[in-house]
Amino acid sequence: MAKRYLFTSESVTEGHPDKVCDQISDAILDTILTQDPKGRVAAEVSVSTGLVLISGEISANANVDFQELVRQVIRDIGYVGESGGGFDANSCAILTAINKQSPDIAQGVTNSLETRSDDEKAADIGAGDQGMMFGFACNETPELMPMPISAAHKLALRLSEVRKKGILKYLRPDGKTQVTVEYENDKPVRIDAIVISTQHDPVIDGIEDNDLVQARIAADLKAYVIQPVIKELGIPTDDKTRYLINPSGRFVVGGPHGDAGLTGRKIIVDTYGGYSRHGGGAFSGKDPTKVDRSAAYAARHVAKNIIGAGLADKCEVQIAYAIGVAKPVSVHVTTFGTGKLPDEEITDLVNRQFDLRPAAIIKTFKLNELPKLRGGKFYRNVAAYGHFGRVDLDLPWEKLDRVEDLKKALVKTVSAS
């Protein structure tokens, strides 16, 4: 008998209050690392009606005009004038409360290696914190991501595109998407439900009646957002697929004016939509010595290359660290019964093939250099619409550049046995 079940993931647009905070945090990180690649950053942001508060710890040789930087991020998102629905880049108050990085944390990261060579120092940079990070990949989509979160991200991105391109001029920046996928024997077979909530003008082309406004929005979103994305996904809808568009009945007040926002409050949206486990650490506003970020990227890279090499159909990688210690305290690979080798053998293969010390991860992916190499805007680009599976961005942790190494190692492993 076929095993059937539903799985749901959500995404949010760049105008969601929490995502506004993530983008500001990562814009700060980009700006500092562009000027000082060795800068240490932990930038937290909170937004509310008419207010942006920046706090955290920053130690860097850099000058940042926080006022203009924050206002430009908010302008780019679209919160300007009436289109901001009560939150305006040009008039919001911006407060800063920033300290230097704790010397205790700094000591743990640099590990007091004054007597050693530069290469030895770089090799033994300790993790910026303790904790466990997860990476995941599966063969449900071309980008090797779970279908529900891939679909939700594509809908959210398209929702912002039709707003910014003027296709649906009445849309405002805040929005959320949610997709429920039906699985049969662990394979996605159809879309069961699509939920989209989008902020909008109260009056559309002279239409004031809210019922008519919502009917117009529903028709436009099906035509200009949902259908183009469904064609791209290659997974069908049918006459039983449910569409819930602005199910609350109205969404005029939104963004930071409607809800307060915080950096790091959308960690499931940022990763795998709940399809994989999560270590609990957020990404945005953290420099790469924080393994919450860099090790999560490395774990995704490992998992994706395992799938790309044909070692499994589904793979989750856990890496754990102790603060100030370079080498992970544990590495674990789970393939959910889809591995071509036992999980412990794939784990051994990963330990031999991948250097998962923080300095090695930073060097491999050029995590300190990419903001400058990408014109001062790298981390901010992944602060909305997910950090993984982004075919629209050239992300180093998404490259299938270790597939051949894994295949060769697999051949040796099989031959030896």
Tab-separated table of C-alpha atoms in Angstrom:
chain	number	residue	atom	x	y	z
A	1	MET	CA	0.000	0.000	0.000
A	2	ALA	CA	1.316	3.438	-0.944
A	3	LYS	CA	2.319	5.683	1.961
A	4	ARG	CA	0.757	9.134	1.543
A	5	TYR	CA	1.208	12.229	3.673
A	6	LEU	CA	1.234	16.031	3.481
A	7	PHE	CA	4.151	18.298	4.352
A	8	THR	CA	4.018	22.095	4.557
A	9	SER	CA	6.687	24.817	4.484
A	10	GLU	CA	6.442	28.600	4.490
A	11	SER	CA	8.446	31.553	3.239
A	12	VAL	CA	8.179	35.307	3.660
A	13	THR	CA	8.995	38.268	1.443
A	14	GLU	CA	11.755	40.777	2.022
A	15	GLY	CA	9.173	43.190	3.465
A	16	HIS	CA	8.267	40.925	6.379
A	17	PRO	CA	9.338	42.683	9.620
A	18	ASP	CA	11.738	39.901	10.641
A	19	LYS	CA	13.284	39.861	7.174
A	20	VAL	CA	13.711	43.637	7.245
A	21	CYS	CA	15.840	43.075	10.348
A	22	ASP	CA	17.818	40.223	8.765
A	23	GLN	CA	18.625	42.352	5.721
A	24	ILE	CA	19.751	45.307	7.799
A	25	SER	CA	21.926	43.025	9.949
A	26	ASP	CA	23.567	41.496	6.883
A	27	ALA	CA	23.976	44.866	5.173
A	28	ILE	CA	25.961	45.942	8.245
A	29	LEU	CA	28.047	42.766	7.987
A	30	ASP	CA	28.688	43.323	4.263
A	31	THR	CA	29.763	46.913	4.844
A	32	ILE	CA	32.173	46.026	7.647
A	33	LEU	CA	33.755	43.001	5.936
A	34	THR	CA	34.199	45.036	2.740
A	35	GLN	CA	36.385	47.450	4.712
A	36	ASP	CA	37.903	44.945	7.168
A	37	PRO	CA	37.732	41.252	6.208
A	38	LYS	CA	38.869	40.323	9.721
A	39	GLY	CA	36.080	42.263	11.394
A	40	ARG	CA	34.015	40.568	14.074
A	41	VAL	CA	30.314	41.270	13.815
A	42	ALA	CA	27.201	40.296	15.735
A	43	ALA	CA	24.603	42.825	14.619
A	44	GLU	CA	21.063	42.493	15.947
A	45	VAL	CA	18.167	44.625	14.712
A	46	SER	CA	14.665	45.248	15.983
A	47	VAL	CA	11.997	47.221	14.141
A	48	SER	CA	8.613	48.565	15.106
A	49	THR	CA	6.368	51.439	14.104
A	50	GLY	CA	8.700	54.263	13.070
A	51	LEU	CA	11.723	52.740	14.796
A	52	VAL	CA	14.872	50.760	13.972
A	53	LEU	CA	17.109	49.682	16.856
A	54	ILE	CA	20.585	48.287	16.150
A	55	SER	CA	22.430	46.502	18.942
A	56	GLY	CA	25.179	43.925	19.290
A	57	GLU	CA	28.948	43.645	19.289
A	58	ILE	CA	31.275	44.853	16.537
A	59	SER	CA	35.081	44.951	16.539
A	60	ALA	CA	36.482	46.145	13.222
A	61	ASN	CA	38.623	48.738	11.507
A	62	ALA	CA	35.690	50.216	9.580
A	63	ASN	CA	33.526	53.307	9.388
A	64	VAL	CA	29.812	52.747	8.928
A	65	ASP	CA	27.150	55.402	8.376
A	66	PHE	CA	24.406	53.417	10.071
A	67	GLN	CA	21.771	56.036	9.371
A	68	GLU	CA	22.189	56.042	5.606
A	69	LEU	CA	22.877	52.315	5.363
A	70	VAL	CA	19.673	51.408	7.202
A	71	ARG	CA	17.569	53.881	5.255
A	72	GLN	CA	18.889	52.566	1.939
A	73	VAL	CA	18.049	48.972	2.844
A	74	ILE	CA	14.516	50.001	3.787
A	75	ARG	CA	14.163	52.024	0.567
A	76	ASP	CA	15.303	49.063	-1.507
A	77	ILE	CA	12.712	46.856	0.158
A	78	GLY	CA	10.008	49.390	-0.714
A	79	TYR	CA	8.968	51.061	2.510
A	80	VAL	CA	8.878	54.633	1.225
A	81	GLY	CA	6.042	57.131	1.562
A	82	GLU	CA	2.489	55.808	1.299
A	83	SER	CA	3.686	52.502	-0.158
A	84	GLY	CA	5.246	51.787	3.223
A	85	GLY	CA	1.882	51.607	4.881
A	86	GLY	CA	3.053	53.500	7.959
A	87	PHE	CA	6.773	52.675	7.944
A	88	ASP	CA	8.955	55.053	5.927
A	89	ALA	CA	12.686	54.833	5.198
A	90	ASN	CA	12.964	58.606	5.176
A	91	SER	CA	11.295	59.319	8.512
A	92	CYS	CA	11.834	56.323	10.812
A	93	ALA	CA	14.031	56.826	13.873
A	94	ILE	CA	17.293	54.856	13.945
A	95	LEU	CA	18.980	54.126	17.266
A	96	THR	CA	22.296	52.319	17.782
A	97	ALA	CA	23.629	50.537	20.856
A	98	ILE	CA	26.791	48.713	19.792
A	99	ASN	CA	29.675	47.403	21.891
A	100	LYS	CA	32.940	45.671	21.030
A	101	GLN	CA	33.158	41.885	20.931
A	102	SER	CA	33.644	40.262	24.314
A	103	PRO	CA	37.379	39.709	24.951
A	104	ASP	CA	36.552	36.243	26.293
A	105	ILE	CA	34.938	35.241	23.000
A	106	ALA	CA	37.725	36.895	21.007
A	107	GLN	CA	40.300	34.925	22.988
A	108	GLY	CA	38.514	31.662	22.255
A	109	VAL	CA	38.382	32.353	18.548
A	110	THR	CA	42.004	33.453	18.110
A	111	ASN	CA	43.209	30.958	20.715
A	112	SER	CA	46.204	33.096	21.818
A	113	LEU	CA	48.535	31.763	19.117
A	114	GLU	CA	51.055	34.604	19.157
A	115	THR	CA	54.056	32.290	18.998
A	116	ARG	CA	52.874	30.331	15.951
A	117	SER	CA	53.171	31.032	12.246
A	118	ASP	CA	50.391	32.742	10.300
A	119	ASP	CA	49.456	29.465	8.615
A	120	GLU	CA	49.272	27.695	11.964
A	121	LYS	CA	47.196	30.486	13.426
A	122	ALA	CA	44.764	30.391	10.524
A	123	ALA	CA	44.455	26.628	10.711
A	124	ASP	CA	43.606	26.666	14.408
A	125	ILE	CA	41.078	29.472	14.688
A	126	GLY	CA	38.575	28.234	17.243
A	127	ALA	CA	34.829	28.120	16.757
A	128	GLY	CA	33.096	31.324	17.783
A	129	ASP	CA	30.587	29.420	19.883
A	130	GLN	CA	29.480	25.973	20.900
A	131	GLY	CA	26.485	24.318	19.272
A	132	MET	CA	25.317	21.981	16.543
A	133	MET	CA	24.522	22.828	12.941
A	134	PHE	CA	22.637	20.834	10.313
A	135	GLY	CA	22.906	20.664	6.543
A	136	PHE	CA	20.479	18.885	4.261
A	137	ALA	CA	19.985	17.916	0.635
A	138	CYS	CA	17.655	15.624	-1.295
A	139	ASN	CA	16.850	14.901	-4.917
A	140	GLU	CA	13.299	16.319	-4.923
A	141	THR	CA	14.260	19.420	-6.936
A	142	PRO	CA	17.066	20.349	-9.369
A	143	GLU	CA	18.664	22.493	-6.660
A	144	LEU	CA	18.534	19.472	-4.302
A	145	MET	CA	16.136	21.081	-1.841
A	146	PRO	CA	12.858	19.797	-0.367
A	147	MET	CA	9.942	20.597	-2.650
A	148	PRO	CA	7.755	22.446	-0.074
A	149	ILE	CA	10.336	25.091	0.888
A	150	SER	CA	11.551	25.413	-2.706
A	151	ALA	CA	8.011	26.150	-3.874
A	152	ALA	CA	7.318	28.559	-0.989
A	153	HIS	CA	10.521	30.533	-1.690
A	154	LYS	CA	9.788	30.780	-5.403
A	155	LEU	CA	6.300	32.103	-4.705
A	156	ALA	CA	7.625	34.662	-2.212
A	157	LEU	CA	10.316	35.839	-4.608
A	158	ARG	CA	7.817	36.099	-7.467
A	159	LEU	CA	5.431	38.035	-5.225
A	160	SER	CA	8.115	40.671	-4.675
A	161	GLU	CA	9.102	40.667	-8.349
A	162	VAL	CA	5.608	41.526	-9.607
A	163	ARG	CA	5.476	44.349	-7.056
A	164	LYS	CA	8.868	45.807	-7.882
A	165	LYS	CA	8.436	45.475	-11.639
A	166	GLY	CA	5.091	47.264	-11.483
A	167	ILE	CA	3.099	44.297	-12.769
A	168	LEU	CA	0.852	44.503	-9.694
A	169	LYS	CA	1.389	48.062	-8.538
A	170	TYR	CA	-1.039	47.861	-5.646
A	171	LEU	CA	1.050	45.349	-3.711
A	172	ARG	CA	2.996	46.470	-0.658
A	173	PRO	CA	6.253	44.896	0.642
A	174	ASP	CA	5.011	42.538	3.382
A	175	GLY	CA	3.923	39.033	2.410
A	176	LYS	CA	3.961	35.348	3.319
A	177	THR	CA	3.640	32.176	1.279
A	178	GLN	CA	2.969	28.593	2.307
A	179	VAL	CA	2.879	25.398	0.274
A	180	THR	CA	1.536	21.976	1.205
A	181	VAL	CA	2.898	19.108	-0.885
A	182	GLU	CA	1.418	15.619	-1.051
A	183	TYR	CA	3.948	12.794	-0.901
A	184	GLU	CA	3.540	9.227	-2.061
A	185	ASN	CA	6.197	6.783	-0.872
A	186	ASP	CA	8.378	9.767	0.123
A	187	LYS	CA	8.177	11.344	-3.346
A	188	PRO	CA	6.369	14.667	-3.999
A	189	VAL	CA	3.453	14.035	-6.389
A	190	ARG	CA	1.151	17.065	-6.230
A	191	ILE	CA	0.521	20.408	-4.566
A	192	ASP	CA	-2.343	20.149	-2.112
A	193	ALA	CA	-2.582	23.757	-0.903
A	194	ILE	CA	-1.108	27.198	-1.578
A	195	VAL	CA	-1.504	30.023	0.925
A	196	ILE	CA	-0.451	33.595	0.120
A	197	SER	CA	-0.988	36.614	2.334
A	198	THR	CA	0.097	39.857	0.711
A	199	GLN	CA	-0.015	43.425	1.918
A	200	HIS	CA	-1.900	45.687	-0.476
A	201	ASP	CA	-3.312	49.162	-1.038
A	202	PRO	CA	-6.802	49.668	0.395
A	203	VAL	CA	-8.104	50.845	-2.980
A	204	ILE	CA	-7.204	49.157	-6.279
A	205	ASP	CA	-7.912	50.992	-9.555
A	206	GLY	CA	-10.775	52.858	-7.944
A	207	ILE	CA	-12.239	49.723	-6.336
A	208	GLU	CA	-13.034	50.431	-2.672
A	209	ASP	CA	-15.266	47.504	-1.740
A	210	ASN	CA	-13.030	45.070	0.163
A	211	ASP	CA	-14.716	41.934	-1.201
A	212	LEU	CA	-14.058	43.127	-4.741
A	213	VAL	CA	-10.506	44.121	-3.810
A	214	GLN	CA	-9.789	40.640	-2.461
A	215	ALA	CA	-11.334	38.982	-5.517
A	216	ARG	CA	-9.074	41.092	-7.742
A	217	ILE	CA	-5.998	40.186	-5.692
A	218	ALA	CA	-6.848	36.474	-5.804
A	219	ALA	CA	-7.288	36.516	-9.579
A	220	ASP	CA	-4.094	38.497	-10.171
A	221	LEU	CA	-1.966	36.342	-7.880
A	222	LYS	CA	-3.160	33.140	-9.549
A	223	ALA	CA	-2.328	34.568	-12.979
A	224	TYR	CA	0.908	36.432	-12.299
A	225	VAL	CA	2.437	34.656	-9.292
A	226	ILE	CA	1.137	31.129	-8.826
A	227	GLN	CA	0.864	29.837	-12.391
A	228	PRO	CA	4.365	30.934	-13.530
A	229	VAL	CA	5.915	29.319	-10.442
A	230	ILE	CA	3.941	26.082	-10.839
A	231	LYS	CA	5.151	25.742	-14.423
A	232	GLU	CA	8.735	26.156	-13.223
A	233	LEU	CA	8.398	23.639	-10.389
A	234	GLY	CA	7.292	20.728	-12.535
A	235	ILE	CA	4.885	19.411	-9.887
A	236	PRO	CA	1.170	19.487	-10.682
A	237	THR	CA	-1.823	21.100	-9.095
A	238	ASP	CA	-5.275	19.654	-9.738
A	239	ASP	CA	-8.958	20.363	-9.170
A	240	LYS	CA	-8.517	19.452	-5.500
A	241	THR	CA	-5.671	21.920	-4.882
A	242	ARG	CA	-6.735	24.575	-2.394
A	243	TYR	CA	-5.853	28.263	-2.869
A	244	LEU	CA	-6.116	30.531	0.155
A	245	ILE	CA	-5.203	34.102	-0.741
A	246	ASN	CA	-5.376	36.712	2.015
A	247	PRO	CA	-7.425	34.300	4.129
A	248	SER	CA	-7.695	36.895	6.922
A	249	GLY	CA	-9.862	38.970	4.562
A	250	ARG	CA	-7.675	42.092	4.417
A	251	PHE	CA	-3.974	42.963	4.679
A	252	VAL	CA	-3.419	46.716	4.423
A	253	VAL	CA	-1.501	47.376	7.646
A	254	GLY	CA	1.721	45.358	7.574
A	255	GLY	CA	5.479	45.478	7.779
A	256	PRO	CA	7.075	46.985	10.900
A	257	HIS	CA	3.989	49.179	11.331
A	258	GLY	CA	1.823	46.090	11.773
A	259	ASP	CA	4.219	43.820	13.667
A	260	ALA	CA	7.548	44.218	15.409
A	261	GLY	CA	10.477	42.395	13.823
A	262	LEU	CA	13.718	40.852	15.083
A	263	THR	CA	16.888	39.528	13.486
A	264	GLY	CA	17.100	35.744	13.438
A	265	ARG	CA	13.444	34.924	13.953
A	266	LYS	CA	12.945	33.107	10.642
A	267	ILE	CA	15.532	30.325	10.952
A	268	ILE	CA	13.248	27.656	9.472
A	269	VAL	CA	12.445	29.863	6.492
A	270	ASP	CA	16.188	30.465	6.076
A	271	THR	CA	17.001	26.758	5.925
A	272	TYR	CA	14.825	23.789	4.903
A	273	GLY	CA	11.294	24.710	5.886
A	274	GLY	CA	11.202	22.279	8.786
A	275	TYR	CA	11.953	19.299	6.527
A	276	SER	CA	15.325	18.835	8.217
A	277	ARG	CA	16.395	19.319	11.817
A	278	HIS	CA	17.809	22.657	12.947
A	279	GLY	CA	20.469	23.470	15.537
A	280	GLY	CA	18.685	26.651	16.624
A	281	GLY	CA	21.277	29.238	15.580
A	282	ALA	CA	20.384	32.118	13.275
A	283	PHE	CA	22.586	33.387	10.434
A	284	SER	CA	22.086	37.081	9.735
A	285	GLY	CA	24.377	39.702	11.204
A	286	LYS	CA	27.062	37.167	12.176
A	287	ASP	CA	30.571	37.136	10.744
A	288	PRO	CA	31.903	33.751	9.526
A	289	THR	CA	33.762	32.904	12.728
A	290	LYS	CA	30.303	32.250	14.139
A	291	VAL	CA	29.791	28.599	13.252
A	292	ASP	CA	26.023	29.060	13.443
A	293	ARG	CA	26.496	30.501	10.000
A	294	SER	CA	29.684	29.136	8.446
A	295	ALA	CA	29.267	25.544	9.634
A	296	ALA	CA	25.646	25.459	8.493
A	297	TYR	CA	26.893	26.471	5.041
A	298	ALA	CA	29.574	23.778	5.194
A	299	ALA	CA	27.051	21.137	6.280
A	300	ARG	CA	24.818	22.015	3.323
A	301	HIS	CA	27.830	21.781	1.004
A	302	VAL	CA	28.696	18.323	2.327
A	303	ALA	CA	25.113	17.061	2.113
A	304	LYS	CA	24.603	18.421	-1.396
A	305	ASN	CA	27.794	16.848	-2.707
A	306	ILE	CA	26.853	13.503	-1.154
A	307	ILE	CA	23.577	13.622	-3.123
A	308	GLY	CA	25.372	14.848	-6.232
A	309	ALA	CA	27.812	11.938	-6.016
A	310	GLY	CA	24.931	9.462	-5.905
A	311	LEU	CA	25.749	8.245	-2.395
A	312	ALA	CA	22.160	8.819	-1.225
A	313	ASP	CA	18.788	10.258	-2.234
A	314	LYS	CA	18.364	12.168	1.019
A	315	CYS	CA	21.097	13.318	3.394
A	316	GLU	CA	21.352	15.247	6.650
A	317	VAL	CA	24.712	16.265	8.115
A	318	GLN	CA	25.217	17.374	11.719
A	319	ILE	CA	28.381	19.164	12.853
A	320	ALA	CA	28.984	20.189	16.479
A	321	TYR	CA	31.610	22.509	17.989
A	322	ALA	CA	33.012	23.734	21.301
A	323	ILE	CA	33.834	27.424	21.608
A	324	GLY	CA	37.518	28.124	21.020
A	325	VAL	CA	38.164	24.629	19.604
A	326	ALA	CA	38.870	24.304	15.894
A	327	LYS	CA	38.060	20.671	15.188
A	328	PRO	CA	34.386	19.651	15.416
A	329	VAL	CA	33.532	17.584	18.459
A	330	SER	CA	31.287	15.428	16.258
A	331	VAL	CA	30.211	14.854	12.658
A	332	HIS	CA	27.210	12.692	11.863
A	333	VAL	CA	25.602	11.780	8.536
A	334	THR	CA	22.087	10.372	8.220
A	335	THR	CA	20.704	9.165	4.864
A	336	PHE	CA	17.314	7.902	6.075
A	337	GLY	CA	17.812	4.473	4.570
A	338	THR	CA	18.642	5.844	1.104
A	339	GLY	CA	22.455	5.551	1.335
A	340	LYS	CA	24.454	3.368	-1.017
A	341	LEU	CA	26.789	2.758	1.942
A	342	PRO	CA	26.015	2.510	5.657
A	343	ASP	CA	25.739	5.920	7.314
A	344	GLU	CA	28.822	5.321	9.465
A	345	GLU	CA	30.924	4.667	6.355
A	346	ILE	CA	29.646	7.840	4.695
A	347	THR	CA	30.441	9.724	7.908
A	348	ASP	CA	33.999	8.357	7.819
A	349	LEU	CA	34.234	9.420	4.183
A	350	VAL	CA	33.131	12.948	5.078
A	351	ASN	CA	35.716	13.165	7.870
A	352	ARG	CA	38.452	12.191	5.412
A	353	GLN	CA	37.327	14.410	2.536
A	354	PHE	CA	36.173	17.650	4.200
A	355	ASP	CA	38.066	19.993	6.521
A	356	LEU	CA	35.351	21.345	8.809
A	357	ARG	CA	37.476	23.563	11.030
A	358	PRO	CA	36.135	27.151	10.987
A	359	ALA	CA	39.234	28.647	9.336
A	360	ALA	CA	39.154	26.008	6.591
A	361	ILE	CA	35.469	26.678	5.929
A	362	ILE	CA	36.072	30.424	5.774
A	363	LYS	CA	39.009	29.957	3.396
A	364	THR	CA	37.274	27.407	1.152
A	365	PHE	CA	34.198	29.580	0.626
A	366	LYS	CA	36.043	32.945	0.879
A	367	LEU	CA	33.446	33.994	3.423
A	368	ASN	CA	35.387	37.040	4.641
A	369	GLU	CA	36.231	38.217	1.131
A	370	LEU	CA	32.953	37.778	-0.717
A	371	PRO	CA	31.334	41.072	0.375
A	372	LYS	CA	34.170	43.030	-1.244
A	373	LEU	CA	34.350	40.684	-4.258
A	374	ARG	CA	30.605	41.102	-4.828
A	375	GLY	CA	30.553	44.872	-4.681
A	376	GLY	CA	29.685	45.253	-1.019
A	377	LYS	CA	26.496	43.203	-1.203
A	378	PHE	CA	26.742	39.475	-0.565
A	379	TYR	CA	25.241	38.367	2.737
A	380	ARG	CA	22.315	40.741	2.334
A	381	ASN	CA	21.335	38.829	-0.819
A	382	VAL	CA	20.721	35.634	1.140
A	383	ALA	CA	18.950	37.393	4.007
A	384	ALA	CA	15.612	36.868	2.223
A	385	TYR	CA	14.255	33.898	0.234
A	386	GLY	CA	16.576	31.349	1.825
A	387	HIS	CA	20.294	30.695	2.213
A	388	PHE	CA	20.206	27.374	0.340
A	389	GLY	CA	19.129	26.206	-3.087
A	390	ARG	CA	19.484	29.720	-4.511
A	391	VAL	CA	19.960	29.190	-8.226
A	392	ASP	CA	19.658	32.973	-8.701
A	393	LEU	CA	22.872	33.541	-6.725
A	394	ASP	CA	26.391	32.165	-7.142
A	395	LEU	CA	26.865	30.744	-3.648
A	396	PRO	CA	30.057	28.785	-2.933
A	397	TRP	CA	28.384	26.327	-0.548
A	398	GLU	CA	25.935	25.365	-3.320
A	399	LYS	CA	28.649	24.172	-5.703
A	400	LEU	CA	28.909	20.476	-6.585
A	401	ASP	CA	32.683	20.730	-6.633
A	402	ARG	CA	33.486	17.684	-4.480
A	403	VAL	CA	31.403	15.115	-6.344
A	404	GLU	CA	34.327	13.546	-8.207
A	405	ASP	CA	36.421	13.349	-5.032
A	406	LEU	CA	33.599	11.535	-3.270
A	407	LYS	CA	33.087	9.147	-6.177
A	408	LYS	CA	36.792	8.277	-6.217
A	409	ALA	CA	36.814	7.755	-2.474
A	410	LEU	CA	33.695	5.587	-2.781
A	411	VAL	CA	35.419	3.368	-5.349
A	412	LYS	CA	38.423	2.954	-3.034
A	413	THR	CA	36.174	2.186	-0.087
A	414	VAL	CA	34.230	-0.444	-2.016
A	415	SER	CA	37.420	-1.978	-3.445
A	416	ALA	CA	39.011	-2.188	-0.003
A	417	SER	CA	36.009	-3.989	1.392
